[in-house]
JSON list of C-alpha atoms in Angstrom, two decimals:
[
{"chain": "L", "resi": 1315, "resn": "UNK", "atom": "CA", "xyz": [-16.93, 38.11, -2.19]},
{"chain": "L", "resi": 1316, "resn": "UNK", "atom": "CA", "xyz": [-19.39, 35.21, -2.58]},
{"chain": "L", "resi": 1317, "resn": "UNK", "atom": "CA", "xyz": [-18.84, 31.77, -1.30]},
{"chain": "L", "resi": 1318, "resn": "UNK", "atom": "CA", "xyz": [-21.10, 28.82, -2.56]},
{"chain": "L", "resi": 1319, "resn": "UNK", "atom": "CA", "xyz": [-22.34, 26.13, -0.29]},
{"chain": "L", "resi": 1320, "resn": "UNK", "atom": "CA", "xyz": [-22.43, 22.54, -1.76]},
{"chain": "L", "resi": 1321, "resn": "UNK", "atom": "CA", "xyz": [-26.16, 22.73, -1.38]},
{"chain": "L", "resi": 1322, "resn": "UNK", "atom": "CA", "xyz": [-26.47, 25.55, -3.77]},
{"chain": "L", "resi": 1323, "resn": "UNK", "atom": "CA", "xyz": [-27.07, 28.54, -1.41]},
{"chain": "L", "resi": 1324, "resn": "UNK", "atom": "CA", "xyz": [-24.88, 31.51, -1.41]},
{"chain": "L", "resi": 1325, "resn": "UNK", "atom": "CA", "xyz": [-24.00, 34.03, 1.37]},
{"chain": "L", "resi": 1326, "resn": "UNK", "atom": "CA", "xyz": [-22.14, 37.24, 1.41]},
{"chain": "L", "resi": 1327, "resn": "UNK", "atom": "CA", "xyz": [-20.14, 38.96, 3.98]},
{"chain": "L", "resi": 1328, "resn": "UNK", "atom": "CA", "xyz": [-16.98, 40.63, 5.02]},
{"chain": "L", "resi": 1329, "resn": "UNK", "atom": "CA", "xyz": [-14.70, 38.81, 7.36]},
{"chain": "L", "resi": 1330, "resn": "UNK", "atom": "CA", "xyz": [-11.09, 38.49, 8.43]},
{"chain": "L", "resi": 1331, "resn": "UNK", "atom": "CA", "xyz": [-9.67, 35.19, 7.22]},
{"chain": "L", "resi": 1332, "resn": "UNK", "atom": "CA", "xyz": [-7.89, 33.39, 10.17]},
{"chain": "L", "resi": 1333, "resn": "UNK", "atom": "CA", "xyz": [-8.68, 30.60, 12.73]},
{"chain": "L", "resi": 1334, "resn": "UNK", "atom": "CA", "xyz": [-11.23, 32.57, 14.49]},
{"chain": "L", "resi": 1335, "resn": "UNK", "atom": "CA", "xyz": [-15.08, 32.52, 14.30]},
{"chain": "L", "resi": 1336, "resn": "UNK", "atom": "CA", "xyz": [-16.71, 35.59, 12.84]},
{"chain": "L", "resi": 1337, "resn": "UNK", "atom": "CA", "xyz": [-20.55, 36.44, 12.47]},
{"chain": "L", "resi": 1338, "resn": "UNK", "atom": "CA", "xyz": [-21.36, 37.36, 8.97]},
{"chain": "L", "resi": 1339, "resn": "UNK", "atom": "CA", "xyz": [-25.13, 37.36, 9.20]},
{"chain": "L", "resi": 1340, "resn": "UNK", "atom": "CA", "xyz": [-25.93, 33.79, 8.46]},
{"chain": "L", "resi": 1341, "resn": "UNK", "atom": "CA", "xyz": [-24.49, 31.86, 11.34]},
{"chain": "L", "resi": 1342, "resn": "UNK", "atom": "CA", "xyz": [-21.11, 31.25, 13.08]},
{"chain": "L", "resi": 1343, "resn": "UNK", "atom": "CA", "xyz": [-18.35, 30.40, 10.42]},
{"chain": "L", "resi": 1344, "resn": "UNK", "atom": "CA", "xyz": [-15.00, 28.78, 11.39]},
{"chain": "L", "resi": 1345, "resn": "UNK", "atom": "CA", "xyz": [-12.62, 29.84, 8.71]},
{"chain": "L", "resi": 1346, "resn": "UNK", "atom": "CA", "xyz": [-9.53, 27.43, 8.29]},
{"chain": "L", "resi": 1347, "resn": "UNK", "atom": "CA", "xyz": [-6.42, 28.95, 6.90]},
{"chain": "L", "resi": 1348, "resn": "UNK", "atom": "CA", "xyz": [-4.21, 31.93, 7.00]},
{"chain": "L", "resi": 1349, "resn": "UNK", "atom": "CA", "xyz": [-5.10, 35.64, 6.24]},
{"chain": "L", "resi": 1350, "resn": "UNK", "atom": "CA", "xyz": [-6.40, 35.95, 2.49]},
{"chain": "L", "resi": 1351, "resn": "UNK", "atom": "CA", "xyz": [-5.53, 32.28, 1.85]},
{"chain": "L", "resi": 1352, "resn": "UNK", "atom": "CA", "xyz": [-9.03, 30.88, 1.45]},
{"chain": "L", "resi": 1353, "resn": "UNK", "atom": "CA", "xyz": [-8.99, 29.80, -2.21]},
{"chain": "L", "resi": 1354, "resn": "UNK", "atom": "CA", "xyz": [-9.38, 25.96, -2.26]},
{"chain": "L", "resi": 1355, "resn": "UNK", "atom": "CA", "xyz": [-9.53, 25.79, 1.39]},
{"chain": "L", "resi": 1356, "resn": "UNK", "atom": "CA", "xyz": [-12.36, 24.06, 3.49]},
{"chain": "L", "resi": 1357, "resn": "UNK", "atom": "CA", "xyz": [-14.53, 26.23, 5.56]},
{"chain": "L", "resi": 1358, "resn": "UNK", "atom": "CA", "xyz": [-16.79, 24.52, 8.05]},
{"chain": "L", "resi": 1359, "resn": "UNK", "atom": "CA", "xyz": [-20.18, 25.96, 9.00]},
{"chain": "L", "resi": 1360, "resn": "UNK", "atom": "CA", "xyz": [-21.16, 24.98, 12.51]},
{"chain": "L", "resi": 1361, "resn": "UNK", "atom": "CA", "xyz": [-24.73, 24.30, 13.40]},
{"chain": "L", "resi": 1362, "resn": "UNK", "atom": "CA", "xyz": [-25.58, 27.60, 15.27]},
{"chain": "L", "resi": 1363, "resn": "UNK", "atom": "CA", "xyz": [-28.39, 29.49, 14.27]},
{"chain": "L", "resi": 1364, "resn": "UNK", "atom": "CA", "xyz": [-28.31, 33.29, 13.89]},
{"chain": "L", "resi": 1365, "resn": "UNK", "atom": "CA", "xyz": [-31.05, 35.60, 15.10]},
{"chain": "L", "resi": 1366, "resn": "UNK", "atom": "CA", "xyz": [-33.13, 34.96, 12.12]},
{"chain": "L", "resi": 1367, "resn": "UNK", "atom": "CA", "xyz": [-33.09, 31.19, 12.66]},
{"chain": "L", "resi": 1368, "resn": "UNK", "atom": "CA", "xyz": [-30.78, 30.25, 9.88]},
{"chain": "L", "resi": 1369, "resn": "UNK", "atom": "CA", "xyz": [-29.70, 26.55, 9.91]},
{"chain": "L", "resi": 1370, "resn": "UNK", "atom": "CA", "xyz": [-27.84, 24.86, 7.07]},
{"chain": "L", "resi": 1371, "resn": "UNK", "atom": "CA", "xyz": [-30.33, 21.99, 6.05]},
{"chain": "L", "resi": 1372, "resn": "UNK", "atom": "CA", "xyz": [-30.45, 20.91, 9.65]},
{"chain": "L", "resi": 1373, "resn": "UNK", "atom": "CA", "xyz": [-27.08, 19.05, 9.52]},
{"chain": "L", "resi": 1374, "resn": "UNK", "atom": "CA", "xyz": [-24.82, 19.18, 12.60]},
{"chain": "L", "resi": 1375, "resn": "UNK", "atom": "CA", "xyz": [-22.18, 20.72, 10.19]},
{"chain": "L", "resi": 1376, "resn": "UNK", "atom": "CA", "xyz": [-21.46, 20.88, 6.45]},
{"chain": "L", "resi": 1377, "resn": "UNK", "atom": "CA", "xyz": [-18.46, 21.62, 4.47]},
{"chain": "L", "resi": 1378, "resn": "UNK", "atom": "CA", "xyz": [-18.19, 24.53, 1.88]},
{"chain": "L", "resi": 1379, "resn": "UNK", "atom": "CA", "xyz": [-15.34, 25.56, -0.17]},
{"chain": "L", "resi": 1380, "resn": "UNK", "atom": "CA", "xyz": [-14.43, 29.21, -0.77]},
{"chain": "L", "resi": 1381, "resn": "UNK", "atom": "CA", "xyz": [-13.81, 30.09, -4.47]},
{"chain": "L", "resi": 1382, "resn": "UNK", "atom": "CA", "xyz": [-13.85, 33.02, -6.72]},
{"chain": "L", "resi": 1383, "resn": "UNK", "atom": "CA", "xyz": [-17.53, 32.86, -7.81]},
{"chain": "L", "resi": 1384, "resn": "UNK", "atom": "CA", "xyz": [-16.95, 35.07, -10.87]},
{"chain": "L", "resi": 1385, "resn": "UNK", "atom": "CA", "xyz": [-15.46, 33.13, -13.83]},
{"chain": "L", "resi": 1386, "resn": "UNK", "atom": "CA", "xyz": [-12.79, 34.83, -15.90]},
{"chain": "L", "resi": 1387, "resn": "UNK", "atom": "CA", "xyz": [-14.42, 36.60, -18.81]},
{"chain": "L", "resi": 1388, "resn": "UNK", "atom": "CA", "xyz": [-13.89, 34.95, -22.21]},
{"chain": "L", "resi": 1389, "resn": "UNK", "atom": "CA", "xyz": [-11.86, 37.02, -24.66]},
{"chain": "L", "resi": 1390, "resn": "UNK", "atom": "CA", "xyz": [-13.37, 37.92, -27.88]},
{"chain": "L", "resi": 1391, "resn": "UNK", "atom": "CA", "xyz": [-11.18, 35.43, -29.84]},
{"chain": "L", "resi": 1392, "resn": "UNK", "atom": "CA", "xyz": [-12.25, 32.60, -27.38]},
{"chain": "L", "resi": 1393, "resn": "UNK", "atom": "CA", "xyz": [-15.93, 33.07, -27.98]},
{"chain": "L", "resi": 1394, "resn": "UNK", "atom": "CA", "xyz": [-18.09, 30.82, -30.39]},
{"chain": "L", "resi": 1395, "resn": "UNK", "atom": "CA", "xyz": [-15.18, 28.51, -31.04]},
{"chain": "L", "resi": 1396, "resn": "UNK", "atom": "CA", "xyz": [-16.18, 25.67, -33.34]},
{"chain": "L", "resi": 1397, "resn": "UNK", "atom": "CA", "xyz": [-14.68, 22.03, -32.88]},
{"chain": "L", "resi": 1398, "resn": "UNK", "atom": "CA", "xyz": [-12.75, 22.50, -36.24]},
{"chain": "L", "resi": 1399, "resn": "UNK", "atom": "CA", "xyz": [-11.05, 25.64, -35.04]},
{"chain": "L", "resi": 1400, "resn": "UNK", "atom": "CA", "xyz": [-7.65, 25.25, -33.13]},
{"chain": "L", "resi": 1401, "resn": "UNK", "atom": "CA", "xyz": [-5.47, 27.82, -31.49]},
{"chain": "L", "resi": 1402, "resn": "UNK", "atom": "CA", "xyz": [-1.93, 27.35, -32.60]},
{"chain": "L", "resi": 1403, "resn": "UNK", "atom": "CA", "xyz": [0.56, 27.15, -29.61]},
{"chain": "L", "resi": 1404, "resn": "UNK", "atom": "CA", "xyz": [3.86, 27.12, -31.26]},
{"chain": "L", "resi": 1405, "resn": "UNK", "atom": "CA", "xyz": [5.68, 27.00, -34.77]},
{"chain": "L", "resi": 1406, "resn": "UNK", "atom": "CA", "xyz": [5.93, 23.11, -34.31]},
{"chain": "L", "resi": 1407, "resn": "UNK", "atom": "CA", "xyz": [2.16, 23.11, -33.72]},
{"chain": "L", "resi": 1408, "resn": "UNK", "atom": "CA", "xyz": [1.49, 24.95, -36.97]},
{"chain": "L", "resi": 1409, "resn": "UNK", "atom": "CA", "xyz": [3.92, 22.68, -39.01]},
{"chain": "L", "resi": 1410, "resn": "UNK", "atom": "CA", "xyz": [2.49, 19.58, -37.62]},
{"chain": "L", "resi": 1411, "resn": "UNK", "atom": "CA", "xyz": [-1.15, 20.75, -37.94]},
{"chain": "L", "resi": 1412, "resn": "UNK", "atom": "CA", "xyz": [-0.50, 21.47, -41.75]},
{"chain": "L", "resi": 1413, "resn": "UNK", "atom": "CA", "xyz": [1.41, 18.32, -42.31]},
{"chain": "L", "resi": 1414, "resn": "UNK", "atom": "CA", "xyz": [-1.21, 16.01, -40.85]},
{"chain": "L", "resi": 1415, "resn": "UNK", "atom": "CA", "xyz": [-4.08, 17.71, -42.33]},
{"chain": "L", "resi": 1416, "resn": "UNK", "atom": "CA", "xyz": [-4.31, 15.31, -45.47]},
{"chain": "L", "resi": 1417, "resn": "UNK", "atom": "CA", "xyz": [-6.38, 16.68, -48.21]},
{"chain": "L", "resi": 1418, "resn": "UNK", "atom": "CA", "xyz": [-8.47, 18.90, -46.10]},
{"chain": "L", "resi": 1419, "resn": "UNK", "atom": "CA", "xyz": [-8.88, 22.72, -46.74]},
{"chain": "L", "resi": 1420, "resn": "UNK", "atom": "CA", "xyz": [-6.78, 24.55, -44.02]},
{"chain": "L", "resi": 1421, "resn": "UNK", "atom": "CA", "xyz": [-7.37, 28.03, -43.39]},
{"chain": "L", "resi": 1422, "resn": "UNK", "atom": "CA", "xyz": [-4.77, 29.77, -41.17]},
{"chain": "L", "resi": 1423, "resn": "UNK", "atom": "CA", "xyz": [-6.31, 32.86, -39.56]},
{"chain": "L", "resi": 1424, "resn": "UNK", "atom": "CA", "xyz": [-3.74, 35.41, -38.38]},
{"chain": "L", "resi": 1425, "resn": "UNK", "atom": "CA", "xyz": [-5.11, 37.78, -35.76]},
{"chain": "L", "resi": 1426, "resn": "UNK", "atom": "CA", "xyz": [-4.38, 40.13, -32.90]},
{"chain": "L", "resi": 1427, "resn": "UNK", "atom": "CA", "xyz": [-6.34, 40.80, -29.72]},
{"chain": "L", "resi": 1428, "resn": "UNK", "atom": "CA", "xyz": [-6.03, 44.55, -30.36]},
{"chain": "L", "resi": 1429, "resn": "UNK", "atom": "CA", "xyz": [-7.04, 44.42, -33.93]},
{"chain": "L", "resi": 1430, "resn": "UNK", "atom": "CA", "xyz": [-10.43, 45.91, -34.30]},
{"chain": "L", "resi": 1431, "resn": "UNK", "atom": "CA", "xyz": [-10.85, 44.38, -37.78]},
{"chain": "L", "resi": 1432, "resn": "UNK", "atom": "CA", "xyz": [-10.10, 40.96, -36.51]},
{"chain": "L", "resi": 1433, "resn": "UNK", "atom": "CA", "xyz": [-12.58, 41.24, -33.68]},
{"chain": "L", "resi": 1434, "resn": "UNK", "atom": "CA", "xyz": [-15.23, 42.29, -36.02]},
{"chain": "L", "resi": 1435, "resn": "UNK", "atom": "CA", "xyz": [-14.55, 39.62, -38.53]},
{"chain": "L", "resi": 1436, "resn": "UNK", "atom": "CA", "xyz": [-14.34, 36.80, -35.79]},
{"chain": "L", "resi": 1437, "resn": "UNK", "atom": "CA", "xyz": [-18.07, 35.91, -35.72]},
{"chain": "L", "resi": 1438, "resn": "UNK", "atom": "CA", "xyz": [-17.94, 35.48, -39.57]},
{"chain": "L", "resi": 1439, "resn": "UNK", "atom": "CA", "xyz": [-15.04, 33.15, -39.22]},
{"chain": "L", "resi": 1440, "resn": "UNK", "atom": "CA", "xyz": [-16.90, 31.10, -36.68]},
{"chain": "L", "resi": 1441, "resn": "UNK", "atom": "CA", "xyz": [-19.93, 30.95, -38.95]},
{"chain": "L", "resi": 1442, "resn": "UNK", "atom": "CA", "xyz": [-17.75, 29.72, -41.90]},
{"chain": "L", "resi": 1443, "resn": "UNK", "atom": "CA", "xyz": [-16.09, 27.13, -39.73]},
{"chain": "L", "resi": 1444, "resn": "UNK", "atom": "CA", "xyz": [-19.64, 25.83, -38.90]},
{"chain": "L", "resi": 1445, "resn": "UNK", "atom": "CA", "xyz": [-20.60, 25.81, -42.41]},
{"chain": "L", "resi": 1446, "resn": "UNK", "atom": "CA", "xyz": [-17.52, 24.00, -43.44]},
{"chain": "L", "resi": 1447, "resn": "UNK", "atom": "CA", "xyz": [-17.14, 21.16, -40.74]},
{"chain": "L", "resi": 1448, "resn": "UNK", "atom": "CA", "xyz": [-14.60, 19.31, -42.96]},
{"chain": "L", "resi": 1449, "resn": "UNK", "atom": "CA", "xyz": [-12.26, 22.32, -43.19]},
{"chain": "L", "resi": 1450, "resn": "UNK", "atom": "CA", "xyz": [-9.50, 22.99, -40.56]},
{"chain": "L", "resi": 1451, "resn": "UNK", "atom": "CA", "xyz": [-9.31, 26.53, -39.17]},
{"chain": "L", "resi": 1452, "resn": "UNK", "atom": "CA", "xyz": [-5.97, 27.33, -37.32]},
{"chain": "L", "resi": 1453, "resn": "UNK", "atom": "CA", "xyz": [-5.97, 30.56, -35.37]},
{"chain": "L", "resi": 1454, "resn": "UNK", "atom": "CA", "xyz": [-2.45, 32.31, -34.92]},
{"chain": "L", "resi": 1455, "resn": "UNK", "atom": "CA", "xyz": [-2.31, 35.05, -32.31]},
{"chain": "L", "resi": 1456, "resn": "UNK", "atom": "CA", "xyz": [0.26, 37.55, -33.65]},
{"chain": "L", "resi": 1457, "resn": "UNK", "atom": "CA", "xyz": [0.96, 39.08, -30.30]},
{"chain": "L", "resi": 1458, "resn": "UNK", "atom": "CA", "xyz": [1.99, 35.54, -28.91]},
{"chain": "L", "resi": 1459, "resn": "UNK", "atom": "CA", "xyz": [3.94, 34.39, -31.95]},
{"chain": "L", "resi": 1460, "resn": "UNK", "atom": "CA", "xyz": [5.38, 37.49, -33.54]},
{"chain": "L", "resi": 1461, "resn": "UNK", "atom": "CA", "xyz": [8.78, 35.78, -34.43]},
{"chain": "L", "resi": 1462, "resn": "UNK", "atom": "CA", "xyz": [6.81, 33.07, -36.28]},
{"chain": "L", "resi": 1463, "resn": "UNK", "atom": "CA", "xyz": [4.46, 35.73, -38.05]},
{"chain": "L", "resi": 1464, "resn": "UNK", "atom": "CA", "xyz": [7.56, 37.75, -39.07]},
{"chain": "L", "resi": 1465, "resn": "UNK", "atom": "CA", "xyz": [9.34, 34.56, -40.41]},
{"chain": "L", "resi": 1466, "resn": "UNK", "atom": "CA", "xyz": [6.05, 33.95, -42.38]},
{"chain": "L", "resi": 1467, "resn": "UNK", "atom": "CA", "xyz": [6.08, 37.55, -43.55]},
{"chain": "L", "resi": 1468, "resn": "UNK", "atom": "CA", "xyz": [2.81, 38.45, -42.06]},
{"chain": "L", "resi": 1469, "resn": "UNK", "atom": "CA", "xyz": [2.72, 42.16, -41.93]},
{"chain": "L", "resi": 1470, "resn": "UNK", "atom": "CA", "xyz": [-0.98, 42.98, -42.02]},
{"chain": "L", "resi": 1471, "resn": "UNK", "atom": "CA", "xyz": [-3.85, 41.75, -40.06]},
{"chain": "L", "resi": 1472, "resn": "UNK", "atom": "CA", "xyz": [-6.30, 40.22, -40.38]},
{"chain": "L", "resi": 1473, "resn": "UNK", "atom": "CA", "xyz": [-4.51, 37.79, -42.76]},
{"chain": "L", "resi": 1474, "resn": "UNK", "atom": "CA", "xyz": [-5.52, 34.48, -44.17]},
{"chain": "L", "resi": 1475, "resn": "UNK", "atom": "CA", "xyz": [-3.52, 31.58, -45.77]},
{"chain": "L", "resi": 1476, "resn": "UNK", "atom": "CA", "xyz": [-5.42, 28.55, -47.27]},
{"chain": "L", "resi": 1477, "resn": "UNK", "atom": "CA", "xyz": [-3.61, 25.33, -47.75]},
{"chain": "L", "resi": 1478, "resn": "UNK", "atom": "CA", "xyz": [-4.85, 22.12, -49.55]},
{"chain": "L", "resi": 1479, "resn": "UNK", "atom": "CA", "xyz": [-3.02, 18.78, -49.59]},
{"chain": "L", "resi": 1480, "resn": "UNK", "atom": "CA", "xyz": [-0.24, 18.31, -51.96]},
{"chain": "L", "resi": 1481, "resn": "UNK", "atom": "CA", "xyz": [-0.72, 21.68, -53.35]},
{"chain": "L", "resi": 1482, "resn": "UNK", "atom": "CA", "xyz": [0.37, 23.41, -50.23]},
{"chain": "L", "resi": 1483, "resn": "UNK", "atom": "CA", "xyz": [-0.47, 27.04, -50.07]},
{"chain": "L", "resi": 1484, "resn": "UNK", "atom": "CA", "xyz": [-3.07, 27.68, -52.61]},
{"chain": "L", "resi": 1485, "resn": "UNK", "atom": "CA", "xyz": [-3.89, 31.57, -51.75]},
{"chain": "L", "resi": 1486, "resn": "UNK", "atom": "CA", "xyz": [-3.27, 34.11, -49.27]},
{"chain": "L", "resi": 1487, "resn": "UNK", "atom": "CA", "xyz": [-4.76, 37.59, -48.67]},
{"chain": "L", "resi": 1488, "resn": "UNK", "atom": "CA", "xyz": [-5.99, 40.07, -46.16]},
{"chain": "L", "resi": 1489, "resn": "UNK", "atom": "CA", "xyz": [-9.77, 40.76, -45.76]},
{"chain": "L", "resi": 1490, "resn": "UNK", "atom": "CA", "xyz": [-11.97, 42.51, -43.37]},
{"chain": "L", "resi": 1491, "resn": "UNK", "atom": "CA", "xyz": [-15.60, 42.18, -42.31]},
{"chain": "L", "resi": 1492, "resn": "UNK", "atom": "CA", "xyz": [-16.71, 44.28, -45.32]},
{"chain": "L", "resi": 1493, "resn": "UNK", "atom": "CA", "xyz": [-14.73, 42.06, -47.84]},
{"chain": "L", "resi": 1494, "resn": "UNK", "atom": "CA", "xyz": [-15.24, 38.73, -46.11]},
{"chain": "L", "resi": 1495, "resn": "UNK", "atom": "CA", "xyz": [-16.67, 37.60, -49.36]},
{"chain": "L", "resi": 1496, "resn": "UNK", "atom": "CA", "xyz": [-13.15, 37.08, -50.61]},
{"chain": "L", "resi": 1497, "resn": "UNK", "atom": "CA", "xyz": [-12.46, 34.44, -48.15]},
{"chain": "L", "resi": 1498, "resn": "UNK", "atom": "CA", "xyz": [-16.02, 32.84, -48.79]},
{"chain": "L", "resi": 1499, "resn": "UNK", "atom": "CA", "xyz": [-15.09, 32.67, -52.55]},
{"chain": "L", "resi": 1500, "resn": "UNK", "atom": "CA", "xyz": [-11.69, 31.34, -51.78]},
{"chain": "L", "resi": 1501, "resn": "UNK", "atom": "CA", "xyz": [-13.09, 28.63, -49.55]},
{"chain": "L", "resi": 1502, "resn": "UNK", "atom": "CA", "xyz": [-15.58, 27.74, -52.25]},
{"chain": "L", "resi": 1503, "resn": "UNK", "atom": "CA", "xyz": [-13.09, 27.48, -54.95]},
{"chain": "L", "resi": 1504, "resn": "UNK", "atom": "CA", "xyz": [-10.57, 25.40, -53.07]},
{"chain": "L", "resi": 1505, "resn": "UNK", "atom": "CA", "xyz": [-12.80, 23.37, -50.65]},
{"chain": "L", "resi": 1506, "resn": "UNK", "atom": "CA", "xyz": [-14.52, 21.18, -53.33]},
{"chain": "L", "resi": 1507, "resn": "UNK", "atom": "CA", "xyz": [-14.33, 17.45, -53.08]},
{"chain": "L", "resi": 1508, "resn": "UNK", "atom": "CA", "xyz": [-11.67, 15.79, -54.95]},
{"chain": "L", "resi": 1509, "resn": "UNK", "atom": "CA", "xyz": [-9.33, 12.71, -54.81]},
{"chain": "L", "resi": 1510, "resn": "UNK", "atom": "CA", "xyz": [-6.25, 13.18, -52.83]},
{"chain": "L", "resi": 1511, "resn": "UNK", "atom": "CA", "xyz": [-3.27, 14.35, -54.77]},
{"chain": "L", "resi": 1512, "resn": "UNK", "atom": "CA", "xyz": [-0.62, 13.04, -52.37]},
{"chain": "L", "resi": 1513, "resn": "UNK", "atom": "CA", "xyz": [0.56, 13.93, -48.82]},
{"chain": "L", "resi": 1514, "resn": "UNK", "atom": "CA", "xyz": [-0.02, 17.44, -47.32]},
{"chain": "L", "resi": 1515, "resn": "UNK", "atom": "CA", "xyz": [2.73, 19.87, -48.42]},
{"chain": "L", "resi": 1516, "resn": "UNK", "atom": "CA", "xyz": [2.37, 22.44, -45.61]},
{"chain": "L", "resi": 1517, "resn": "UNK", "atom": "CA", "xyz": [4.66, 25.29, -45.46]},
{"chain": "L", "resi": 1518, "resn": "UNK", "atom": "CA", "xyz": [7.26, 26.07, -48.17]},
{"chain": "L", "resi": 1519, "resn": "UNK", "atom": "CA", "xyz": [10.81, 24.75, -47.62]},
{"chain": "L", "resi": 1520, "resn": "UNK", "atom": "CA", "xyz": [12.30, 28.21, -47.30]},
{"chain": "L", "resi": 1521, "resn": "UNK", "atom": "CA", "xyz": [9.71, 29.07, -44.59]},
{"chain": "L", "resi": 1522, "resn": "UNK", "atom": "CA", "xyz": [10.57, 25.97, -42.67]},
{"chain": "L", "resi": 1523, "resn": "UNK", "atom": "CA", "xyz": [14.26, 26.81, -42.87]},
{"chain": "L", "resi": 1524, "resn": "UNK", "atom": "CA", "xyz": [13.49, 30.52, -41.58]},
{"chain": "L", "resi": 1525, "resn": "UNK", "atom": "CA", "xyz": [11.26, 29.23, -38.71]},
{"chain": "L", "resi": 1526, "resn": "UNK", "atom": "CA", "xyz": [14.14, 26.82, -37.86]},
{"chain": "L", "resi": 1527, "resn": "UNK", "atom": "CA", "xyz": [17.11, 29.41, -38.04]},
{"chain": "L", "resi": 1528, "resn": "UNK", "atom": "CA", "xyz": [14.82, 31.71, -35.82]},
{"chain": "L", "resi": 1529, "resn": "UNK", "atom": "CA", "xyz": [14.55, 29.04, -33.08]},
{"chain": "L", "resi": 1530, "resn": "UNK", "atom": "CA", "xyz": [10.74, 28.78, -33.62]},
{"chain": "L", "resi": 1531, "resn": "UNK", "atom": "CA", "xyz": [10.67, 25.19, -34.64]},
{"chain": "L", "resi": 1532, "resn": "UNK", "atom": "CA", "xyz": [12.37, 21.98, -33.99]},
{"chain": "L", "resi": 1533, "resn": "UNK", "atom": "CA", "xyz": [10.57, 19.92, -36.64]},
{"chain": "L", "resi": 1534, "resn": "UNK", "atom": "CA", "xyz": [12.09, 16.87, -38.24]},
{"chain": "L", "resi": 1535, "resn": "UNK", "atom": "CA", "xyz": [11.54, 16.99, -41.99]},
{"chain": "L", "resi": 1536, "resn": "UNK", "atom": "CA", "xyz": [14.10, 16.15, -44.49]},
{"chain": "L", "resi": 1537, "resn": "UNK", "atom": "CA", "xyz": [15.31, 18.83, -46.69]},
{"chain": "L", "resi": 1538, "resn": "UNK", "atom": "CA", "xyz": [14.44, 18.91, -50.37]},
{"chain": "L", "resi": 1539, "resn": "UNK", "atom": "CA", "xyz": [16.58, 16.93, -52.69]},
{"chain": "L", "resi": 1540, "resn": "UNK", "atom": "CA", "xyz": [18.59, 18.58, -55.48]},
{"chain": "L", "resi": 1541, "resn": "UNK", "atom": "CA", "xyz": [17.69, 17.36, -58.92]},
{"chain": "L", "resi": 1542, "resn": "UNK", "atom": "CA", "xyz": [21.14, 17.20, -60.40]}
]
C-alpha cells in the first residue's frame, strides 16, 4: 500500500490501522480511524526523525491523506475515446440522442466487453470518430442493455446502425476489423454535406413501441397518425 504526501513524496510500510503510533521506517505516524478504514481519512505525521534522520520538510507536522495509489485500469472500450463518442446509458438516452442529432450522421456501435472482434475493431472506430468530427458515435454495451438490443433485433456483434436526419436509419450491418472498409464506405456515402431534409427521425415507430412495451423507455413521442 502506498500513501502519497501532499509534498509529492511516497513511503511504504505495513501497519495496523488504529489510534496508535507505529514505526514504518520513515518516522512516527499517528493513524486516525478504525482498523482498515483509512481511505479518505487524514493521517498526521509528527515531526519525529527516524534513525536515518528523515524529517518531513522541516514542518512541525504535516497532513497526508491515505488513498489507493493505483488507479482503476481502463477497460478496452473506455480507451482512446473521442469527444464525439458517447456511451449510451439507457433506451431513453438512445432515443433522445437520435432525436436531437439534427442532420448529422449517427453511427450506433453495438459491442460487448467479451467480444474479441469488438475489441480488435475499437481502435479503428476511434480513428473514424476522429476523422469525422461532425459525426456522432453512440456506443451500446450489449451486456448492460440486453433488453434494448433484443428489442432492436441485434443478434450479432459487432453491429452498426447508421442514421441520418429525416431519413432515419440509412443502413445497418455487421463488420469486423478485416471488413472495416464496409463501415468506412457507408460513412463516406451517407456523411456528405447536404441541406437538412427535416427533423431527425431516429428509431422506427415499431421499434419505439417494442422498447416501450419492454419497459426500456419512457419517452414522450406522439404515435404516427393514420392516413385515412
